[in-house]
């Protein structure tokens, strides 16, 4: 399988052929690749499919015939403009072949989205969350009911749903779909796999939101640059602090993780964190941490459960007007982030670009000084130079794209095989 002229980048283990791989495994990989290219590039003609995958014309013919038989793809005939003769045939993923549900749990609402097999969103609604009054059991019951409604609204059956992908801030179990700690429910664990055990054969996944943002951003950058991204970190700024890290290994496989950056120990400064510990990065750099320092209340004051953006804007305005404590609060936040990132870069042994996302990006003018200072204090940055910083203001679409790409990649490997 020749990947060199292809814009497609293998994302999963086993998608590349090893010399010892059996014919069957190669066929499965190739058909997964064809499905992936059709999803990321949209409907393609036979020749374009061949050049985008790097597969021979004969191989593409065999695979598309098989995928048509499995009703995963369909052909569309387009009349050739200005010519007589044969219509142009495009291969496309068949929308109804499978459906995926993506759920984003945030501090104020839960957003439910339904996407078809092409990855197009076909329905979405949002439900406000009762601030702090709902028990985990009540939350899971409402969650389950909302999924039923989403399925019914599109006149689908539960068996049409191939995957349910859930994201939240907090600490997710890597195996299984269990939320171990979240800003909303604290240490009361939420077991989604168990709560949805009667939901047909759908695969249930739970991700930290920053992992999905990083995954989707890598795909976007690869598409615009037409070359693989070797490494990328994304830092999400808001009430919580999140980090995602994507690293490509020598085999070309991209590993995306969301280390527990917000609750990494930053300093023995006595600042109380929402997680119950003291001195976490979030206790300095999360919105509630900035608020606490700006209002000069004791560092061990119990964190505000939610700080409206308008309140943060007020503090920022005061800081820009030269109010000392407000200015200092943002600078301390930047410093905690910069020092945390320099530690992460030292551990990764690599200076990777860092994309900053989330509502906190609107305060970059106030955070940058501390951030640069924190980065520059490390030997890693002094020797290897400061990382490139990208500001990405929008997060919601990235979360959705991450959900859908991961779900459909997995489904393709199963169905296409
Ligand atoms: Zn913490």
Coordinates of C-alpha atoms and ligand atoms in Angstrom, one line a residue:
X1 CA 0.0 0.0 0.0
X2 CA 1.6 3.2 -1.1
X3 CA 0.8 6.2 1.1
X4 CA 3.3 8.7 -0.4
X5 CA 1.0 10.4 -2.9
X6 CA -1.9 10.3 -0.6
X7 CA -3.4 13.1 1.4
X8 CA -4.9 10.5 3.7
X9 CA -3.1 9.7 6.9
X10 CA -3.5 6.4 8.7
X11 CA -5.0 7.1 12.1
X12 CA -5.4 3.7 13.6
X13 CA -3.3 0.7 14.5
X14 CA -3.1 -1.9 11.9
X15 CA -4.1 0.3 9.0
X16 CA -0.7 -0.1 7.4
X17 CA 0.2 -3.4 5.8
X18 CA 3.2 -5.2 7.3
X19 CA 5.1 -7.7 5.0
X20 CA 3.7 -10.6 7.0
X21 CA 0.1 -9.4 7.0
X22 CA -2.3 -11.8 5.4
X23 CA -4.2 -11.0 2.2
X24 CA -7.3 -10.7 4.2
X25 CA -5.8 -8.2 6.6
X26 CA -4.5 -6.1 3.6
X27 CA -8.0 -6.2 2.0
X28 CA -9.5 -5.0 5.2
X29 CA -7.0 -2.2 5.6
X30 CA -7.5 -1.1 2.0
X31 CA -11.3 -1.1 2.3
X32 CA -11.0 0.9 5.6
X33 CA -8.8 3.4 3.7
X34 CA -11.3 3.8 0.9
X35 CA -14.1 4.5 3.4
X36 CA -11.9 6.9 5.2
X37 CA -11.0 8.9 2.1
X38 CA -14.7 9.0 1.0
X39 CA -15.6 10.4 4.4
X40 CA -12.9 13.1 4.6
X41 CA -12.9 14.1 0.9
X42 CA -16.6 13.5 0.1
X43 CA -17.9 11.7 -3.0
X44 CA -15.1 10.8 -5.5
X45 CA -14.7 9.3 -9.0
X46 CA -12.8 6.0 -9.4
X47 CA -9.6 7.7 -10.7
X48 CA -9.6 10.3 -7.8
X49 CA -10.2 7.5 -5.3
X50 CA -7.3 5.6 -6.7
X51 CA -4.9 8.7 -6.5
X52 CA -6.2 9.7 -3.0
X53 CA -5.6 6.3 -1.5
X54 CA -2.6 5.3 -3.5
X55 CA -4.3 2.0 -4.5
X56 CA -4.2 0.6 -8.0
X57 CA -7.2 1.0 -10.2
X58 CA -8.0 -2.8 -10.1
X59 CA -7.8 -2.8 -6.3
X60 CA -10.2 0.2 -6.1
X61 CA -12.6 -1.6 -8.4
X62 CA -12.6 -4.7 -6.3
X63 CA -13.1 -2.8 -3.1
X64 CA -15.8 -0.5 -4.3
X65 CA -17.7 -3.5 -5.7
X66 CA -17.5 -5.2 -2.3
X67 CA -18.5 -2.1 -0.4
X68 CA -21.5 -1.5 -2.7
X69 CA -22.6 -5.1 -2.0
X70 CA -22.4 -4.4 1.7
X71 CA -24.5 -1.3 1.1
X72 CA -21.9 0.9 2.7
X73 CA -21.3 3.0 -0.4
X74 CA -23.5 3.9 -3.4
X75 CA -22.8 5.2 -6.9
X76 CA -24.1 8.5 -8.1
X77 CA -24.2 9.3 -11.8
X78 CA -23.6 12.9 -12.8
X79 CA -24.3 14.0 -16.4
X80 CA -21.1 15.2 -18.0
X81 CA -21.4 18.8 -18.8
X82 CA -21.0 19.7 -22.5
X83 CA -20.2 16.2 -23.5
X84 CA -22.2 13.4 -24.9
X85 CA -21.4 9.9 -23.7
X86 CA -21.0 8.2 -20.4
X87 CA -22.1 10.0 -17.2
X88 CA -19.4 10.6 -14.6
X89 CA -19.8 8.1 -11.7
X90 CA -19.0 9.2 -8.1
X91 CA -18.7 6.9 -5.2
X92 CA -20.2 8.1 -1.9
X93 CA -20.8 6.7 1.6
X94 CA -24.4 5.7 2.0
X95 CA -25.9 8.1 4.6
X96 CA -28.2 5.5 6.2
X97 CA -25.5 2.7 6.5
X98 CA -24.9 3.7 10.2
X99 CA -25.6 6.5 12.6
X100 CA -23.6 7.9 15.5
X101 CA -24.6 10.0 18.5
X102 CA -22.3 12.6 19.9
X103 CA -23.0 14.1 23.3
X104 CA -21.1 17.0 24.8
X105 CA -21.6 17.6 28.5
X106 CA -20.6 21.1 29.6
X107 CA -21.1 22.9 32.9
X108 CA -24.4 24.5 31.9
X109 CA -25.9 22.2 29.3
X110 CA -25.8 18.8 27.6
X111 CA -25.8 18.9 23.8
X112 CA -27.1 15.8 21.9
X113 CA -26.2 15.5 18.2
X114 CA -27.0 12.8 15.6
X115 CA -24.8 12.3 12.5
X116 CA -25.2 10.0 9.6
X117 CA -22.6 7.6 8.0
X118 CA -21.1 10.5 6.0
X119 CA -20.5 12.4 9.2
X120 CA -23.1 15.0 8.5
X121 CA -25.1 16.3 11.5
X122 CA -28.8 15.6 11.0
X123 CA -30.2 16.6 14.3
X124 CA -29.2 18.4 17.5
X125 CA -30.8 19.7 20.7
X126 CA -29.5 21.0 23.9
X127 CA -30.8 20.6 27.5
X128 CA -30.0 22.9 30.3
X129 CA -28.5 21.3 33.4
X130 CA -29.8 22.1 36.8
X131 CA -26.8 23.7 38.5
X132 CA -25.6 21.4 41.2
X133 CA -29.0 20.0 42.2
X134 CA -29.1 16.8 40.1
X135 CA -27.9 13.5 41.4
X136 CA -25.8 11.3 39.1
X137 CA -28.6 8.7 38.9
X138 CA -31.1 11.4 37.9
X139 CA -28.6 12.8 35.4
X140 CA -28.1 9.4 33.8
X141 CA -31.9 8.8 33.6
X142 CA -32.4 12.1 31.9
X143 CA -29.5 11.3 29.6
X144 CA -31.0 8.0 28.6
X145 CA -34.4 9.6 27.9
X146 CA -32.8 12.3 25.7
X147 CA -31.0 9.6 23.6
X148 CA -34.4 7.9 23.0
X149 CA -35.9 11.3 21.9
X150 CA -33.0 11.9 19.6
X151 CA -33.4 8.5 17.9
X152 CA -37.2 8.9 17.7
X153 CA -37.1 12.4 16.2
X154 CA -35.3 11.0 13.2
X155 CA -37.5 8.0 13.0
X156 CA -34.6 5.6 13.6
X157 CA -34.5 2.5 15.7
X158 CA -32.0 2.0 18.5
X159 CA -30.4 -0.7 16.4
X160 CA -29.5 2.0 13.8
X161 CA -27.1 3.6 16.2
X162 CA -23.6 2.2 15.8
X163 CA -21.9 4.4 18.3
X164 CA -22.5 6.8 21.2
X165 CA -19.6 9.1 21.9
X166 CA -19.7 11.2 25.0
X167 CA -17.4 14.0 26.1
X168 CA -17.0 15.9 29.3
X169 CA -14.3 17.9 31.2
X170 CA -12.7 15.9 34.0
X171 CA -11.1 12.6 34.4
X172 CA -12.3 9.8 32.1
X173 CA -11.4 6.1 32.6
X174 CA -9.3 5.1 29.5
X175 CA -11.0 1.7 29.5
X176 CA -14.8 1.7 29.6
X177 CA -17.0 4.8 29.6
X178 CA -16.6 5.9 33.2
X179 CA -16.3 9.5 34.4
X180 CA -14.1 9.3 37.5
X181 CA -14.1 13.0 38.4
X182 CA -15.9 15.9 36.8
X183 CA -16.4 19.5 37.7
X184 CA -20.1 18.8 37.8
X185 CA -20.4 15.6 39.9
X186 CA -17.0 15.7 41.7
X187 CA -15.9 12.2 42.7
X188 CA -19.3 10.6 42.2
X189 CA -18.5 8.4 39.2
X190 CA -20.8 8.2 36.2
X191 CA -20.7 4.8 34.4
X192 CA -22.2 5.4 31.0
X193 CA -21.5 1.9 29.7
X194 CA -23.7 0.5 32.5
X195 CA -26.4 3.2 32.2
X196 CA -26.7 2.5 28.4
X197 CA -26.3 -1.3 28.6
X198 CA -29.8 -1.8 27.1
X199 CA -29.1 0.6 24.2
X200 CA -28.8 -2.0 21.4
X201 CA -25.3 -2.9 20.2
X202 CA -24.0 0.7 20.1
X203 CA -20.4 1.1 21.2
X204 CA -20.2 3.5 24.1
X205 CA -17.2 5.8 24.4
X206 CA -16.3 8.6 26.8
X207 CA -13.6 11.1 26.1
X208 CA -12.1 14.1 27.8
X209 CA -13.1 17.1 25.7
X210 CA -9.5 18.2 25.1
X211 CA -8.7 14.9 23.5
X212 CA -11.4 15.3 20.9
X213 CA -10.5 19.0 20.2
X214 CA -6.8 17.9 19.6
X215 CA -7.9 15.0 17.4
X216 CA -10.1 17.3 15.2
X217 CA -7.5 20.1 15.1
X218 CA -4.9 17.7 13.8
X219 CA -7.2 16.6 11.0
X220 CA -8.0 20.2 10.1
X221 CA -4.3 21.2 10.0
X222 CA -3.5 18.1 7.9
X223 CA -6.2 18.9 5.4
X224 CA -5.1 22.5 5.0
X225 CA -1.4 21.8 4.9
X226 CA -1.7 18.6 2.9
X227 CA 0.9 16.9 5.1
X228 CA 0.9 14.9 8.3
X229 CA 1.1 16.7 11.6
X230 CA 3.9 15.2 13.8
X231 CA 2.8 16.6 17.1
X232 CA 0.4 19.1 18.6
X233 CA -0.9 20.2 22.0
X234 CA -4.1 22.0 22.7
X235 CA -4.7 24.0 25.8
X236 CA -8.3 24.8 26.7
X237 CA -8.9 27.8 28.9
X238 CA -12.1 28.5 30.8
X239 CA -13.5 27.6 34.2
X240 CA -11.5 24.4 33.8
X241 CA -8.1 24.0 32.2
X242 CA -7.7 21.1 29.7
X243 CA -4.8 19.8 27.7
X244 CA -4.7 17.4 24.8
X245 CA -1.5 16.0 23.3
X246 CA -1.1 14.3 19.9
X247 CA 2.2 12.6 19.0
X248 CA 2.9 10.6 15.9
X249 CA 5.1 7.5 16.5
X250 CA 7.7 6.3 14.0
X251 CA 5.2 3.9 12.5
X252 CA 3.0 6.8 11.6
X253 CA 0.3 6.1 14.1
X254 CA -1.1 9.1 15.9
X255 CA -1.6 8.8 19.6
X256 CA -3.9 11.4 21.2
X257 CA -4.2 11.8 24.9
X258 CA -5.6 14.1 27.5
X259 CA -3.3 14.2 30.5
X260 CA -4.7 15.6 33.7
X261 CA -3.0 18.9 33.2
X262 CA -5.5 21.2 35.0
X263 CA -4.9 19.2 38.2
X264 CA -1.2 18.8 37.8
X265 CA 0.6 20.2 40.8
X266 CA 1.8 23.7 40.0
X267 CA 3.0 25.3 43.2
X268 CA 2.8 25.0 47.0
X269 CA 0.8 28.2 47.1
X270 CA -2.2 27.0 49.2
X271 CA -4.6 27.8 46.5
X272 CA -7.6 25.6 46.8
X273 CA -8.8 23.7 43.7
X274 CA -12.2 22.4 42.8
X275 CA -10.8 18.8 42.9
X276 CA -10.1 19.2 46.7
X277 CA -6.3 19.5 46.3
X278 CA -4.2 22.6 46.7
X279 CA -1.9 24.2 44.2
X280 CA -3.2 22.7 41.0
X281 CA -2.7 24.7 37.7
X282 CA -6.4 25.2 37.6
X283 CA -6.5 26.8 41.0
X284 CA -4.4 29.6 39.5
X285 CA -5.5 29.6 35.9
X286 CA -9.1 28.5 35.9
X287 CA -11.7 31.4 35.8
X288 CA -12.5 30.9 39.5
X289 CA -8.7 31.1 40.3
X290 CA -8.3 34.3 38.4
X291 CA -11.5 35.7 40.1
X292 CA -10.2 34.8 43.6
X293 CA -6.8 36.5 43.0
X294 CA -8.4 39.6 41.4
X295 CA -10.6 40.1 44.4
X296 CA -7.8 39.4 46.9
X297 CA -9.8 36.8 48.8
X298 CA -7.8 34.1 50.8
X299 CA -6.4 31.4 48.4
X300 CA -8.1 28.6 50.3
X301 CA -11.6 30.1 49.7
X302 CA -13.9 27.5 48.3
X303 CA -13.9 27.9 44.5
X304 CA -17.0 29.5 42.9
X305 CA -18.9 26.7 41.2
X306 CA -19.4 28.8 38.1
X307 CA -18.1 32.2 37.0
X308 CA -20.1 33.9 34.2
X309 CA -18.1 35.1 31.2
X310 CA -19.4 38.6 31.9
X311 CA -17.8 38.6 35.3
X312 CA -14.5 37.6 33.7
X313 CA -14.9 40.4 31.2
X314 CA -15.3 42.9 34.0
X315 CA -12.1 41.8 35.7
X316 CA -10.3 41.9 32.3
X317 CA -11.5 45.5 31.7
X318 CA -10.2 46.5 35.1
X319 CA -6.9 44.8 34.4
X320 CA -6.6 46.6 31.0
X321 CA -7.2 49.9 32.8
X322 CA -4.3 49.2 35.1
X323 CA -6.1 47.7 38.2
X324 CA -3.1 46.0 40.0
X325 CA -4.8 43.0 41.5
X326 CA -6.7 42.1 38.3
X327 CA -3.6 42.5 36.2
X328 CA -1.7 40.4 38.7
X329 CA -4.4 37.7 38.6
X330 CA -4.1 37.2 34.9
X331 CA -0.4 37.3 35.0
X332 CA -0.3 34.6 37.7
X333 CA -2.7 32.5 35.6
X334 CA -0.4 32.9 32.6
X335 CA 2.6 32.0 34.7
X336 CA 1.0 28.8 35.9
X337 CA 0.1 27.8 32.3
X338 CA 3.5 28.7 31.0
X339 CA 5.3 26.7 33.7
X340 CA 3.0 23.8 33.3
X341 CA 3.5 23.8 29.5
X342 CA 7.3 23.9 29.8
X343 CA 7.1 20.9 32.1
X344 CA 5.0 19.1 29.6
X345 CA 7.4 19.9 26.8
X346 CA 10.4 18.7 28.8
X347 CA 8.6 15.4 29.5
X348 CA 7.6 15.0 25.8
X349 CA 11.2 15.8 24.7
X350 CA 9.8 17.8 21.9
X351 CA 8.8 21.4 21.2
X352 CA 5.4 20.9 19.7
X353 CA 3.1 23.7 18.5
X354 CA 0.4 24.7 21.1
X355 CA -3.1 25.6 20.1
X356 CA -5.0 27.6 22.7
X357 CA -8.8 27.3 22.7
X358 CA -11.8 28.0 24.8
X359 CA -13.5 31.1 26.2
X360 CA -10.3 32.1 28.0
X361 CA -8.7 33.0 24.6
X362 CA -10.4 36.4 24.8
X363 CA -8.0 37.3 27.6
X364 CA -4.8 36.3 25.8
X365 CA -3.5 39.9 25.8
X366 CA -3.5 39.7 29.7
X367 CA -2.2 36.1 29.9
X368 CA 0.6 36.2 27.4
X369 CA 3.2 38.0 29.5
X370 CA 3.0 35.4 32.3
X371 CA 2.7 32.6 29.8
X372 CA 5.9 33.6 27.9
X373 CA 7.7 34.1 31.2
X374 CA 6.7 30.7 32.5
X375 CA 7.8 29.0 29.3
X376 CA 11.1 30.9 29.2
X377 CA 12.1 29.8 32.7
X378 CA 12.7 26.2 31.6
X379 CA 15.9 24.9 30.2
X380 CA 14.0 23.1 27.5
X381 CA 12.6 26.3 26.0
X382 CA 15.9 28.2 26.5
X383 CA 17.8 25.5 24.5
X384 CA 15.2 24.4 22.0
X385 CA 13.2 27.7 21.6
X386 CA 9.6 28.6 22.4
X387 CA 6.8 26.6 20.9
X388 CA 4.6 28.1 18.2
X389 CA 1.3 29.3 19.7
X390 CA -1.9 29.2 17.7
X391 CA -5.1 30.8 19.0
X392 CA -8.3 28.9 18.0
X393 CA -11.3 30.7 19.3
X394 CA -14.0 28.2 18.6
X395 CA -14.2 24.8 20.3
X396 CA -17.7 23.4 19.9
X397 CA -17.4 22.4 16.2
X398 CA -14.0 20.7 17.0
X399 CA -15.5 18.6 19.8
X400 CA -18.3 17.4 17.4
X401 CA -15.7 16.7 14.6
X402 CA -13.6 14.7 17.0
X403 CA -16.5 12.7 18.2
X404 CA -17.7 11.8 14.6
X405 CA -14.2 11.1 13.2
X406 CA -13.3 8.7 16.0
X407 CA -16.6 6.9 15.9
X408 CA -16.8 6.6 12.1
X409 CA -13.1 5.5 11.8
X410 CA -13.9 2.7 14.3
X411 CA -17.1 1.7 12.5
X412 CA -15.3 1.6 9.1
X413 CA -12.8 -0.8 10.5
X414 CA -15.5 -3.1 11.7
X415 CA -18.0 -2.8 8.9
X416 CA -15.5 -2.6 6.0
X417 CA -13.7 -5.7 7.3
Ligands
LIG1 ZN1 -7.2 20.3 41.2

